[in-house]
Amino acid sequence: MTDVEQKTALVTGAGRGIGRGICETLAKKGYRILAADVDLDAATTTAAVLGEGHRALELNVSDSASVDRAFEEAVARFGHIDVVVNNAGINRDAMAHKMTDEQWQIVLDVDLSGVFYVSRAAARHMRERKSGRLVNISSASWEGNVGQANYAAAKAGVLGLTFTLARELARAGVTVNAICPGFIDTEMTRGIPADIHQAQLDKIPMGRTGAPSDVGAAVAFFASDDASYITGQVLEVGGGYRI
Ligand code: NAI
């Protein structure tokens, strides 16, 4: 693949966990990666792990000015962004009756508004180019999960956003799809108390956690030419958690 043909993928929350796994999978497929994270050191480590030609980008998805600035920089530097993966996300779990305004708001800001700000910047760029792929990382929790009113509301919102953007961008040659990971082994899930961790595993027919690369493979499919007629779809990556 020559540099002129090389596609560029921007991944948010690329500093660790699933985001880094997505970057590794896409890099192996030949994409040039823009590893974006609010934690620039972590993004820089990801870019270094990937090797030459990949770049780190400081981007706070919950700050629309930061998002627009990062996109302008990225487009000025690389000319085009072909794939955008909305992966950055946080959780601040608490039972609804104990959840603080701050716990509610920060999760909505990062996990839902963040996806909107990044998608809006991507849509402006991709509409002009009449091509592009947006892949949004939602969660199995979108259907509701005890202790996750904020997170479930945000992740359900991501699906509504996905379906709307898929309709709005379809004629512009841009596909928009979502992935709902189940229980993936990352720092986010390693922080869960042991009894709840086991209870989550018990719900999974395959009886084990997934790896970031499992999510990466699903992203790579939606980004590929093989998926050019697929938009507004949701793919569960979770060892069969819903069967
Ligand atoms: P993680 O906590 O290991 O990594 C999240 C990354 O996002 C970190 O590098 C962090 O610095 C970055 N980040 C946080 N806030 C940000 C912001 N405002 N702007 C830019 N970057 C920011 O999380 P993990 O497990 O890798 O999750 C990634 C995504 O997958 C999240 O959206 C999460 O909700 C989703 N997910 C994870 C599951 C799991 O089992 N780990 C299951 C379902 C969904």
PDB file of C-alpha atoms and ligand atoms in Angstrom:
ATOM      1  CA  MET A   1       0.000   0.000   0.000  1.00  0.00           C
ATOM      2  CA  THR A   2       1.540   3.363  -0.947  1.00  0.00           C
ATOM      3  CA  ASP A   3       1.278   6.341   1.360  1.00  0.00           C
ATOM      4  CA  VAL A   4      -1.163   8.012  -1.046  1.00  0.00           C
ATOM      5  CA  GLU A   5      -3.543   5.059  -0.794  1.00  0.00           C
ATOM      6  CA  GLN A   6      -3.089   4.454   2.923  1.00  0.00           C
ATOM      7  CA  LYS A   7      -6.274   4.977   4.889  1.00  0.00           C
ATOM      8  CA  THR A   8      -6.248   6.884   8.156  1.00  0.00           C
ATOM      9  CA  ALA A   9      -8.215   5.810  11.220  1.00  0.00           C
ATOM     10  CA  LEU A  10      -8.771   8.047  14.227  1.00  0.00           C
ATOM     11  CA  VAL A  11      -9.551   6.122  17.421  1.00  0.00           C
ATOM     12  CA  THR A  12     -10.636   7.913  20.601  1.00  0.00           C
ATOM     13  CA  GLY A  13      -9.684   6.533  24.018  1.00  0.00           C
ATOM     14  CA  ALA A  14      -6.724   4.907  22.275  1.00  0.00           C
ATOM     15  CA  GLY A  15      -4.383   5.065  25.253  1.00  0.00           C
ATOM     16  CA  ARG A  16      -5.213   1.656  26.671  1.00  0.00           C
ATOM     17  CA  GLY A  17      -7.736  -1.177  26.805  1.00  0.00           C
ATOM     18  CA  ILE A  18     -10.159  -1.680  23.944  1.00  0.00           C
ATOM     19  CA  GLY A  19      -8.989   1.504  22.204  1.00  0.00           C
ATOM     20  CA  ARG A  20      -5.435   0.264  22.018  1.00  0.00           C
ATOM     21  CA  GLY A  21      -6.681  -3.149  20.847  1.00  0.00           C
ATOM     22  CA  ILE A  22      -8.663  -1.479  18.045  1.00  0.00           C
ATOM     23  CA  CYS A  23      -5.571   0.505  17.030  1.00  0.00           C
ATOM     24  CA  GLU A  24      -3.448  -2.655  16.925  1.00  0.00           C
ATOM     25  CA  THR A  25      -5.977  -4.521  14.783  1.00  0.00           C
ATOM     26  CA  LEU A  26      -6.423  -1.645  12.325  1.00  0.00           C
ATOM     27  CA  ALA A  27      -2.667  -1.009  12.122  1.00  0.00           C
ATOM     28  CA  LYS A  28      -2.112  -4.672  11.207  1.00  0.00           C
ATOM     29  CA  LYS A  29      -4.646  -4.205   8.411  1.00  0.00           C
ATOM     30  CA  GLY A  30      -2.566  -1.329   7.017  1.00  0.00           C
ATOM     31  CA  TYR A  31      -4.314   1.739   8.405  1.00  0.00           C
ATOM     32  CA  ARG A  32      -2.340   4.732   9.570  1.00  0.00           C
ATOM     33  CA  ILE A  33      -3.546   5.346  13.124  1.00  0.00           C
ATOM     34  CA  LEU A  34      -4.281   8.579  14.914  1.00  0.00           C
ATOM     35  CA  ALA A  35      -4.342   7.428  18.529  1.00  0.00           C
ATOM     36  CA  ALA A  36      -6.413  10.065  20.342  1.00  0.00           C
ATOM     37  CA  ASP A  37      -6.807  10.253  24.098  1.00  0.00           C
ATOM     38  CA  VAL A  38      -7.308  12.810  26.848  1.00  0.00           C
ATOM     39  CA  ASP A  39      -4.172  11.233  28.328  1.00  0.00           C
ATOM     40  CA  LEU A  40      -1.518  12.228  25.792  1.00  0.00           C
ATOM     41  CA  ASP A  41       1.183  10.094  27.436  1.00  0.00           C
ATOM     42  CA  ALA A  42      -0.979   7.001  27.087  1.00  0.00           C
ATOM     43  CA  ALA A  43      -1.805   7.849  23.455  1.00  0.00           C
ATOM     44  CA  THR A  44       1.895   8.376  22.774  1.00  0.00           C
ATOM     45  CA  THR A  45       2.653   4.937  24.199  1.00  0.00           C
ATOM     46  CA  THR A  46       0.011   3.400  21.938  1.00  0.00           C
ATOM     47  CA  ALA A  47       1.461   5.150  18.875  1.00  0.00           C
ATOM     48  CA  ALA A  48       4.950   3.934  19.882  1.00  0.00           C
ATOM     49  CA  VAL A  49       3.685   0.352  20.325  1.00  0.00           C
ATOM     50  CA  LEU A  50       2.184   0.511  16.830  1.00  0.00           C
ATOM     51  CA  GLY A  51       5.455   1.710  15.314  1.00  0.00           C
ATOM     52  CA  GLU A  52       6.508   4.233  12.727  1.00  0.00           C
ATOM     53  CA  GLY A  53       3.933   6.243  10.813  1.00  0.00           C
ATOM     54  CA  HIS A  54       1.313   6.296  13.554  1.00  0.00           C
ATOM     55  CA  ARG A  55       0.604   9.394  15.604  1.00  0.00           C
ATOM     56  CA  ALA A  56      -0.730  10.362  19.027  1.00  0.00           C
ATOM     57  CA  LEU A  57      -3.260  13.142  19.410  1.00  0.00           C
ATOM     58  CA  GLU A  58      -4.470  14.891  22.570  1.00  0.00           C
ATOM     59  CA  LEU A  59      -8.248  14.979  22.463  1.00  0.00           C
ATOM     60  CA  ASN A  60     -10.837  15.351  25.203  1.00  0.00           C
ATOM     61  CA  VAL A  61     -14.058  14.070  23.626  1.00  0.00           C
ATOM     62  CA  SER A  62     -16.229  15.914  26.154  1.00  0.00           C
ATOM     63  CA  ASP A  63     -14.829  19.305  25.094  1.00  0.00           C
ATOM     64  CA  SER A  64     -16.152  20.229  21.652  1.00  0.00           C
ATOM     65  CA  ALA A  65     -13.453  22.882  21.118  1.00  0.00           C
ATOM     66  CA  SER A  66     -10.763  20.269  21.795  1.00  0.00           C
ATOM     67  CA  VAL A  67     -12.448  17.891  19.346  1.00  0.00           C
ATOM     68  CA  ASP A  68     -12.728  20.477  16.559  1.00  0.00           C
ATOM     69  CA  ARG A  69      -9.122  21.565  17.095  1.00  0.00           C
ATOM     70  CA  ALA A  70      -7.840  17.981  16.972  1.00  0.00           C
ATOM     71  CA  PHE A  71      -9.758  17.289  13.760  1.00  0.00           C
ATOM     72  CA  GLU A  72      -8.408  20.446  12.108  1.00  0.00           C
ATOM     73  CA  GLU A  73      -4.862  19.458  13.092  1.00  0.00           C
ATOM     74  CA  ALA A  74      -5.349  15.900  11.911  1.00  0.00           C
ATOM     75  CA  VAL A  75      -6.825  16.875   8.545  1.00  0.00           C
ATOM     76  CA  ALA A  76      -4.165  19.550   7.993  1.00  0.00           C
ATOM     77  CA  ARG A  77      -1.477  17.005   8.697  1.00  0.00           C
ATOM     78  CA  PHE A  78      -2.832  13.885   7.012  1.00  0.00           C
ATOM     79  CA  GLY A  79      -5.248  15.279   4.422  1.00  0.00           C
ATOM     80  CA  HIS A  80      -8.022  12.819   5.155  1.00  0.00           C
ATOM     81  CA  ILE A  81      -9.557  10.688   7.876  1.00  0.00           C
ATOM     82  CA  ASP A  82     -11.291   7.609   6.512  1.00  0.00           C
ATOM     83  CA  VAL A  83     -12.398   5.849   9.690  1.00  0.00           C
ATOM     84  CA  VAL A  84     -13.402   7.306  13.054  1.00  0.00           C
ATOM     85  CA  VAL A  85     -13.928   5.044  16.044  1.00  0.00           C
ATOM     86  CA  ASN A  86     -15.789   6.528  19.010  1.00  0.00           C
ATOM     87  CA  ASN A  87     -14.335   4.360  21.733  1.00  0.00           C
ATOM     88  CA  ALA A  88     -13.503   6.726  24.622  1.00  0.00           C
ATOM     89  CA  GLY A  89     -15.739   6.042  27.596  1.00  0.00           C
ATOM     90  CA  ILE A  90     -15.834   6.092  31.372  1.00  0.00           C
ATOM     91  CA  ASN A  91     -18.049   4.683  34.109  1.00  0.00           C
ATOM     92  CA  ARG A  92     -18.981   6.051  37.529  1.00  0.00           C
ATOM     93  CA  ASP A  93     -21.226   3.325  38.885  1.00  0.00           C
ATOM     94  CA  ALA A  94     -23.704   3.858  41.724  1.00  0.00           C
ATOM     95  CA  MET A  95     -27.275   2.903  42.475  1.00  0.00           C
ATOM     96  CA  ALA A  96     -29.547   5.614  41.040  1.00  0.00           C
ATOM     97  CA  HIS A  97     -30.776   6.703  44.471  1.00  0.00           C
ATOM     98  CA  LYS A  98     -27.173   7.310  45.538  1.00  0.00           C
ATOM     99  CA  MET A  99     -25.833   8.694  42.270  1.00  0.00           C
ATOM    100  CA  THR A 100     -24.550  12.260  42.496  1.00  0.00           C
ATOM    101  CA  ASP A 101     -25.152  14.960  39.897  1.00  0.00           C
ATOM    102  CA  GLU A 102     -21.425  14.809  39.127  1.00  0.00           C
ATOM    103  CA  GLN A 103     -21.463  11.029  38.531  1.00  0.00           C
ATOM    104  CA  TRP A 104     -24.458  11.410  36.238  1.00  0.00           C
ATOM    105  CA  GLN A 105     -23.133  14.396  34.315  1.00  0.00           C
ATOM    106  CA  ILE A 106     -19.561  13.331  33.674  1.00  0.00           C
ATOM    107  CA  VAL A 107     -20.621   9.992  32.201  1.00  0.00           C
ATOM    108  CA  LEU A 108     -23.171  11.692  29.941  1.00  0.00           C
ATOM    109  CA  ASP A 109     -20.560  14.283  28.937  1.00  0.00           C
ATOM    110  CA  VAL A 110     -17.908  11.742  27.942  1.00  0.00           C
ATOM    111  CA  ASP A 111     -19.930   8.731  26.795  1.00  0.00           C
ATOM    112  CA  LEU A 112     -22.729  10.515  24.928  1.00  0.00           C
ATOM    113  CA  SER A 113     -21.864  14.165  24.214  1.00  0.00           C
ATOM    114  CA  GLY A 114     -18.321  13.051  23.398  1.00  0.00           C
ATOM    115  CA  VAL A 115     -19.609  10.673  20.727  1.00  0.00           C
ATOM    116  CA  PHE A 116     -21.748  13.480  19.313  1.00  0.00           C
ATOM    117  CA  TYR A 117     -18.912  16.045  19.170  1.00  0.00           C
ATOM    118  CA  VAL A 118     -16.510  13.622  17.484  1.00  0.00           C
ATOM    119  CA  SER A 119     -19.184  12.347  15.082  1.00  0.00           C
ATOM    120  CA  ARG A 120     -20.171  15.903  14.142  1.00  0.00           C
ATOM    121  CA  ALA A 121     -16.562  16.799  13.318  1.00  0.00           C
ATOM    122  CA  ALA A 122     -16.201  13.519  11.389  1.00  0.00           C
ATOM    123  CA  ALA A 123     -19.480  14.083   9.533  1.00  0.00           C
ATOM    124  CA  ARG A 124     -18.367  17.519   8.331  1.00  0.00           C
ATOM    125  CA  HIS A 125     -15.136  16.059   6.988  1.00  0.00           C
ATOM    126  CA  MET A 126     -16.618  12.863   5.540  1.00  0.00           C
ATOM    127  CA  ARG A 127     -19.595  14.562   3.848  1.00  0.00           C
ATOM    128  CA  GLU A 128     -17.159  16.723   1.913  1.00  0.00           C
ATOM    129  CA  ARG A 129     -15.166  13.667   0.855  1.00  0.00           C
ATOM    130  CA  LYS A 130     -18.313  11.653   0.140  1.00  0.00           C
ATOM    131  CA  SER A 131     -16.905   8.642   1.974  1.00  0.00           C
ATOM    132  CA  GLY A 132     -16.076   7.480   5.453  1.00  0.00           C
ATOM    133  CA  ARG A 133     -16.784   5.042   8.239  1.00  0.00           C
ATOM    134  CA  LEU A 134     -17.950   5.807  11.735  1.00  0.00           C
ATOM    135  CA  VAL A 135     -17.920   3.045  14.330  1.00  0.00           C
ATOM    136  CA  ASN A 136     -19.377   3.753  17.776  1.00  0.00           C
ATOM    137  CA  ILE A 137     -18.590   1.648  20.827  1.00  0.00           C
ATOM    138  CA  SER A 138     -21.754   1.298  22.901  1.00  0.00           C
ATOM    139  CA  SER A 139     -22.139  -1.456  25.499  1.00  0.00           C
ATOM    140  CA  ALA A 140     -24.218  -4.457  26.495  1.00  0.00           C
ATOM    141  CA  SER A 141     -25.346  -2.198  29.358  1.00  0.00           C
ATOM    142  CA  TRP A 142     -27.425  -0.058  26.996  1.00  0.00           C
ATOM    143  CA  GLU A 143     -30.415  -2.242  27.889  1.00  0.00           C
ATOM    144  CA  GLY A 144     -30.060  -1.350  31.547  1.00  0.00           C
ATOM    145  CA  ASN A 145     -27.783  -2.586  34.300  1.00  0.00           C
ATOM    146  CA  VAL A 146     -28.004  -2.242  38.065  1.00  0.00           C
ATOM    147  CA  GLY A 147     -25.717   0.559  39.258  1.00  0.00           C
ATOM    148  CA  GLN A 148     -25.284   2.033  35.798  1.00  0.00           C
ATOM    149  CA  ALA A 149     -28.166   4.469  35.216  1.00  0.00           C
ATOM    150  CA  ASN A 150     -25.751   7.072  33.851  1.00  0.00           C
ATOM    151  CA  TYR A 151     -23.749   4.640  31.719  1.00  0.00           C
ATOM    152  CA  ALA A 152     -26.787   2.754  30.367  1.00  0.00           C
ATOM    153  CA  ALA A 153     -28.530   6.012  29.442  1.00  0.00           C
ATOM    154  CA  ALA A 154     -25.431   7.236  27.626  1.00  0.00           C
ATOM    155  CA  LYS A 155     -24.821   3.938  25.831  1.00  0.00           C
ATOM    156  CA  ALA A 156     -28.484   3.678  24.746  1.00  0.00           C
ATOM    157  CA  GLY A 157     -28.133   7.258  23.517  1.00  0.00           C
ATOM    158  CA  VAL A 158     -25.142   6.197  21.434  1.00  0.00           C
ATOM    159  CA  LEU A 159     -27.368   3.719  19.606  1.00  0.00           C
ATOM    160  CA  GLY A 160     -29.980   6.414  18.869  1.00  0.00           C
ATOM    161  CA  LEU A 161     -27.194   8.648  17.609  1.00  0.00           C
ATOM    162  CA  THR A 162     -25.838   5.809  15.458  1.00  0.00           C
ATOM    163  CA  PHE A 163     -29.196   5.174  13.766  1.00  0.00           C
ATOM    164  CA  THR A 164     -29.752   8.901  13.152  1.00  0.00           C
ATOM    165  CA  LEU A 165     -26.281   9.508  11.739  1.00  0.00           C
ATOM    166  CA  ALA A 166     -26.590   6.388   9.581  1.00  0.00           C
ATOM    167  CA  ARG A 167     -29.726   7.879   7.987  1.00  0.00           C
ATOM    168  CA  GLU A 168     -28.265  11.377   7.668  1.00  0.00           C
ATOM    169  CA  LEU A 169     -24.984  10.270   6.116  1.00  0.00           C
ATOM    170  CA  ALA A 170     -26.087   7.337   3.954  1.00  0.00           C
ATOM    171  CA  ARG A 171     -26.379   9.369   0.738  1.00  0.00           C
ATOM    172  CA  ALA A 172     -22.979  10.905   1.399  1.00  0.00           C
ATOM    173  CA  GLY A 173     -21.359   7.470   1.226  1.00  0.00           C
ATOM    174  CA  VAL A 174     -20.654   7.327   4.953  1.00  0.00           C
ATOM    175  CA  THR A 175     -21.627   4.282   7.006  1.00  0.00           C
ATOM    176  CA  VAL A 176     -22.318   4.476  10.745  1.00  0.00           C
ATOM    177  CA  ASN A 177     -22.467   1.334  12.864  1.00  0.00           C
ATOM    178  CA  ALA A 178     -22.202   0.398  16.527  1.00  0.00           C
ATOM    179  CA  ILE A 179     -20.602  -2.368  18.524  1.00  0.00           C
ATOM    180  CA  CYS A 180     -21.842  -3.528  21.920  1.00  0.00           C
ATOM    181  CA  PRO A 181     -19.002  -5.261  23.741  1.00  0.00           C
ATOM    182  CA  GLY A 182     -20.069  -7.544  26.572  1.00  0.00           C
ATOM    183  CA  PHE A 183     -17.365  -8.118  29.165  1.00  0.00           C
ATOM    184  CA  ILE A 184     -13.878  -7.318  27.902  1.00  0.00           C
ATOM    185  CA  ASP A 185     -10.720  -7.688  29.966  1.00  0.00           C
ATOM    186  CA  THR A 186      -9.444  -4.102  30.476  1.00  0.00           C
ATOM    187  CA  GLU A 187      -8.621  -1.814  33.382  1.00  0.00           C
ATOM    188  CA  MET A 188     -12.262  -0.705  33.376  1.00  0.00           C
ATOM    189  CA  THR A 189     -13.505  -4.227  34.155  1.00  0.00           C
ATOM    190  CA  ARG A 190     -10.537  -5.201  36.350  1.00  0.00           C
ATOM    191  CA  GLY A 191     -11.736  -2.558  38.805  1.00  0.00           C
ATOM    192  CA  ILE A 192     -15.031  -4.399  39.391  1.00  0.00           C
ATOM    193  CA  PRO A 193     -15.421  -6.183  42.783  1.00  0.00           C
ATOM    194  CA  ALA A 194     -14.714  -9.942  42.557  1.00  0.00           C
ATOM    195  CA  ASP A 195     -18.286 -11.114  43.287  1.00  0.00           C
ATOM    196  CA  ILE A 196     -19.798  -8.845  40.628  1.00  0.00           C
ATOM    197  CA  HIS A 197     -17.040  -9.851  38.189  1.00  0.00           C
ATOM    198  CA  GLN A 198     -17.970 -13.521  38.699  1.00  0.00           C
ATOM    199  CA  ALA A 199     -21.697 -12.769  38.355  1.00  0.00           C
ATOM    200  CA  GLN A 200     -20.999 -11.094  34.992  1.00  0.00           C
ATOM    201  CA  LEU A 201     -18.978 -14.109  33.814  1.00  0.00           C
ATOM    202  CA  ASP A 202     -21.822 -16.428  34.827  1.00  0.00           C
ATOM    203  CA  LYS A 203     -24.126 -14.611  32.378  1.00  0.00           C
ATOM    204  CA  ILE A 204     -21.832 -15.310  29.416  1.00  0.00           C
ATOM    205  CA  PRO A 205     -22.452 -18.607  27.588  1.00  0.00           C
ATOM    206  CA  MET A 206     -18.769 -18.763  26.608  1.00  0.00           C
ATOM    207  CA  GLY A 207     -17.870 -18.357  30.292  1.00  0.00           C
ATOM    208  CA  ARG A 208     -14.975 -15.959  29.793  1.00  0.00           C
ATOM    209  CA  THR A 209     -14.125 -12.338  29.148  1.00  0.00           C
ATOM    210  CA  GLY A 210     -13.329 -11.107  25.666  1.00  0.00           C
ATOM    211  CA  ALA A 211     -10.097  -9.441  24.568  1.00  0.00           C
ATOM    212  CA  PRO A 212      -9.695  -5.926  23.107  1.00  0.00           C
ATOM    213  CA  SER A 213      -8.708  -7.607  19.834  1.00  0.00           C
ATOM    214  CA  ASP A 214     -12.186  -9.208  19.649  1.00  0.00           C
ATOM    215  CA  VAL A 215     -13.674  -5.713  19.497  1.00  0.00           C
ATOM    216  CA  GLY A 216     -10.899  -4.639  17.122  1.00  0.00           C
ATOM    217  CA  ALA A 217     -11.874  -7.383  14.673  1.00  0.00           C
ATOM    218  CA  ALA A 218     -15.495  -6.182  14.627  1.00  0.00           C
ATOM    219  CA  VAL A 219     -14.379  -2.586  14.054  1.00  0.00           C
ATOM    220  CA  ALA A 220     -12.126  -3.745  11.210  1.00  0.00           C
ATOM    221  CA  PHE A 221     -15.099  -5.458   9.581  1.00  0.00           C
ATOM    222  CA  PHE A 222     -17.310  -2.349   9.692  1.00  0.00           C
ATOM    223  CA  ALA A 223     -14.390  -0.281   8.368  1.00  0.00           C
ATOM    224  CA  SER A 224     -13.658  -2.699   5.514  1.00  0.00           C
ATOM    225  CA  ASP A 225     -14.887  -2.653   1.907  1.00  0.00           C
ATOM    226  CA  ASP A 226     -16.768  -5.874   2.727  1.00  0.00           C
ATOM    227  CA  ALA A 227     -19.133  -3.797   4.892  1.00  0.00           C
ATOM    228  CA  SER A 228     -19.785  -1.022   2.364  1.00  0.00           C
ATOM    229  CA  TYR A 229     -23.537  -1.817   2.166  1.00  0.00           C
ATOM    230  CA  ILE A 230     -24.017  -2.139   5.923  1.00  0.00           C
ATOM    231  CA  THR A 231     -25.098   0.873   7.946  1.00  0.00           C
ATOM    232  CA  GLY A 232     -27.107   1.575  11.093  1.00  0.00           C
ATOM    233  CA  GLN A 233     -26.338  -1.869  12.514  1.00  0.00           C
ATOM    234  CA  VAL A 234     -25.396  -3.052  15.986  1.00  0.00           C
ATOM    235  CA  LEU A 235     -23.001  -5.944  16.485  1.00  0.00           C
ATOM    236  CA  GLU A 236     -22.690  -7.614  19.863  1.00  0.00           C
ATOM    237  CA  VAL A 237     -19.223  -8.829  20.798  1.00  0.00           C
ATOM    238  CA  GLY A 238     -19.787 -10.638  24.047  1.00  0.00           C
ATOM    239  CA  GLY A 239     -19.479 -14.416  23.983  1.00  0.00           C
ATOM    240  CA  GLY A 240     -23.209 -14.824  23.414  1.00  0.00           C
ATOM    241  CA  TYR A 241     -24.439 -12.809  26.402  1.00  0.00           C
ATOM    242  CA  ARG A 242     -27.890 -12.250  24.880  1.00  0.00           C
ATOM    243  CA  ILE A 243     -28.747 -15.783  23.736  1.00  0.00           C
TER     244      ILE A 243
HETATM  245  P1  NAI B   1     -10.518   1.928  29.767  1.00  0.00           P
HETATM  246  O1  NAI B   1     -10.932   2.679  30.972  1.00  0.00           O
HETATM  247  O2  NAI B   1      -9.559   0.809  29.924  1.00  0.00           O
HETATM  248  O3  NAI B   1      -9.920   2.960  28.671  1.00  0.00           O
HETATM  249  C1  NAI B   1     -10.617   4.114  28.318  1.00  0.00           C
HETATM  250  C2  NAI B   1      -9.678   5.082  27.599  1.00  0.00           C
HETATM  251  O4  NAI B   1     -10.461   6.258  27.281  1.00  0.00           O
HETATM  252  C3  NAI B   1      -8.507   5.557  28.460  1.00  0.00           C
HETATM  253  O5  NAI B   1      -7.313   5.544  27.701  1.00  0.00           O
HETATM  254  C4  NAI B   1      -8.908   6.974  28.861  1.00  0.00           C
HETATM  255  O6  NAI B   1      -7.795   7.852  29.063  1.00  0.00           O
HETATM  256  C5  NAI B   1      -9.726   7.404  27.649  1.00  0.00           C
HETATM  257  N1  NAI B   1     -10.629   8.511  27.960  1.00  0.00           N
HETATM  258  C6  NAI B   1     -11.379   8.677  29.076  1.00  0.00           C
HETATM  259  N2  NAI B   1     -12.033   9.845  29.026  1.00  0.00           N
HETATM  260  C7  NAI B   1     -11.702  10.425  27.847  1.00  0.00           C
HETATM  261  C8  NAI B   1     -12.039  11.651  27.230  1.00  0.00           C
HETATM  262  N3  NAI B   1     -12.851  12.542  27.847  1.00  0.00           N
HETATM  263  N4  NAI B   1     -11.534  11.936  26.007  1.00  0.00           N
HETATM  264  C9  NAI B   1     -10.702  11.068  25.410  1.00  0.00           C
HETATM  265  N5  NAI B   1     -10.308   9.905  25.951  1.00  0.00           N
HETATM  266  C10 NAI B   1     -10.806   9.589  27.154  1.00  0.00           C
HETATM  267  O7  NAI B   1     -11.875   1.436  29.078  1.00  0.00           O
HETATM  268  P2  NAI B   1     -12.170   0.203  28.104  1.00  0.00           P
HETATM  269  O8  NAI B   1     -12.612  -0.940  28.903  1.00  0.00           O
HETATM  270  O9  NAI B   1     -11.046   0.046  27.148  1.00  0.00           O
HETATM  271  O10 NAI B   1     -13.469   0.757  27.337  1.00  0.00           O
HETATM  272  C11 NAI B   1     -13.411   1.365  26.054  1.00  0.00           C
HETATM  273  C12 NAI B   1     -14.824   1.592  25.563  1.00  0.00           C
HETATM  274  O11 NAI B   1     -15.531   0.357  25.509  1.00  0.00           O
HETATM  275  C13 NAI B   1     -15.655   2.506  26.476  1.00  0.00           C
HETATM  276  O12 NAI B   1     -16.507   3.300  25.683  1.00  0.00           O
HETATM  277  C14 NAI B   1     -16.470   1.525  27.289  1.00  0.00           C
HETATM  278  O13 NAI B   1     -17.654   2.094  27.769  1.00  0.00           O
HETATM  279  C15 NAI B   1     -16.728   0.455  26.248  1.00  0.00           C
HETATM  280  N6  NAI B   1     -17.074  -0.852  26.815  1.00  0.00           N
HETATM  281  C16 NAI B   1     -16.173  -1.558  27.571  1.00  0.00           C
HETATM  282  C17 NAI B   1     -16.497  -2.805  28.050  1.00  0.00           C
HETATM  283  C18 NAI B   1     -15.563  -3.641  28.839  1.00  0.00           C
HETATM  284  O14 NAI B   1     -15.961  -4.750  29.231  1.00  0.00           O
HETATM  285  N7  NAI B   1     -14.322  -3.204  29.077  1.00  0.00           N
HETATM  286  C19 NAI B   1     -17.828  -3.397  27.790  1.00  0.00           C
HETATM  287  C20 NAI B   1     -18.687  -2.575  26.984  1.00  0.00           C
HETATM  288  C21 NAI B   1     -18.303  -1.353  26.517  1.00  0.00           C
END
